[in-house]
Amino acid sequence: MDRPRRLRQSPAMRRLVAETRLHPADLILPLFVREGTTEAIPISSMPGVVQHSLDSLRGAIAEAASLGLGGVMLFGIPEHKDAIGSGATDPDGILNMATRVAVAEAGDALVVQTDLCLDEFTDHGHCGVLDANGRVDNDASLLRYRDMGVAQASAGSQLLGLSGMMDGQVAAVRDALDGSGFTDTPLLGYSAKYASAFYGPFREAVQSSLVGDRRTYQQDPANRREGTRELLIDIEEGADILMVKPAMSYLDVLADAAALSPVPVWAYQVSGEYAMIEAAAANGWIDRTRAIEESVVSIKRAGADAVLTYFAAELARSFR
Ligand code: PBG
């Protein structure tokens, strides 16, 4: 008889034959930084996650570094928004200020990454600028992304996360960076990013002003083949790393990406995935610690080389 149970008989044996392991260096912690606050402000739909002040950000970076995390991904929440998202390209805009603070605090301990998207900075909440008819204008948005990329690289960002889902964004930002001397700044293409209900709590976290949805630029959750198309385009345009997002509902897309990509593939366990686990655990319906570990192990097993997760620090602490 074939007896697979032989390899499951003790914790030591199971540990020895485990195919997937979590390591702090494979985890990236997303962090929110809010302009005009002097202390950290809790986000009600994401228990345990806060909007940092520039000051509390320092402590979060120091902790992430001491835990050995691979990196942090910064998101900015500006006090003032406008139609073109001016705060995104202002060298003293909140995200660029936060980047300088984070880089100074992190030293060589981890990779400081920034979200390159306009949605936190626009008064209409879209990831690009609008044309005269109120539609998201792809090519005009690329011009803003180019400037935003140069502003972020100038602030010291060590990896730009292109999450806007405009066509041509990787090539455009690459060209702008190369033209400004930032040939060594790598790009993370959010290649397969779906129009997902699981971004819900994030919209509270960044105080999004979006009315409507992002379905003309983010992908339809029904489409797997189209995910491959987006991944291939980003590879062709020169992305250094690819992302699949959200993670748990898109493990098939992630497995496709892992199979075809010559560059690293990451996945983002998004705010709604975090909130679901926290809410169920708070009700006593699931074992919180086990659910967190199982969820992130599953994402790695499906093919992610690294995972962006709001659980990153907690997971790293549990490995100690
Ligand atoms: C866009 C962006 C979003 C998220 C990360 N980058 C929101 C969106 O696309 O609507 C969501 C992340 C999360 O839900 O945790 N700047």
Short mmCIF file of C-alpha atoms in Angstrom, two decimals, residues 73 114-117 142 145 149 152 159-166 168-174 177 186-193 234 237 239 241 243:
data_model
loop_
_atom_site.label_atom_id
_atom_site.label_comp_id
_atom_site.label_asym_id
_atom_site.label_seq_id
_atom_site.Cartn_x
_atom_site.Cartn_y
_atom_site.Cartn_z
CA MET A 73 5.40 49.48 0.76
CA THR A 114 6.34 53.24 -2.87
CA ASP A 115 2.89 52.96 -4.41
CA LEU A 116 2.95 54.72 -7.76
CA CYS A 117 -0.68 55.57 -8.39
CA LEU A 142 1.04 58.19 -18.18
CA TYR A 145 3.05 58.64 -13.75
CA GLY A 149 8.14 58.06 -10.87
CA GLN A 152 9.60 59.02 -6.01
CA LEU A 159 11.30 50.08 -5.81
CA LEU A 160 8.33 51.73 -7.51
CA GLY A 161 5.03 49.83 -7.32
CA LEU A 162 3.03 50.66 -10.44
CA SER A 163 -0.52 49.90 -9.33
CA GLY A 164 -2.58 52.19 -11.58
CA MET A 165 -3.40 49.67 -14.34
CA MET A 166 -2.91 52.15 -17.18
CA GLY A 168 1.93 51.27 -21.09
CA GLN A 169 2.70 52.37 -17.53
CA VAL A 170 5.81 50.24 -17.07
CA ALA A 171 7.40 51.39 -20.33
CA ALA A 172 6.49 55.03 -19.66
CA VAL A 173 7.93 55.15 -16.14
CA ARG A 174 11.01 53.17 -17.20
CA LEU A 177 13.52 57.18 -14.99
CA PRO A 186 13.57 48.87 -10.27
CA LEU A 187 9.90 48.68 -11.20
CA LEU A 188 7.26 46.40 -9.71
CA GLY A 189 4.44 46.01 -12.23
CA TYR A 190 1.03 45.32 -10.70
CA SER A 191 0.43 43.27 -13.79
CA ALA A 192 -2.66 41.31 -13.00
CA LYS A 193 -4.70 43.58 -10.78
CA ASP A 234 4.75 44.04 -18.27
CA GLU A 237 7.90 46.63 -21.08
CA ALA A 239 9.14 45.24 -15.28
CA ILE A 241 9.10 42.17 -10.67
CA MET A 243 2.53 41.37 -8.96
#
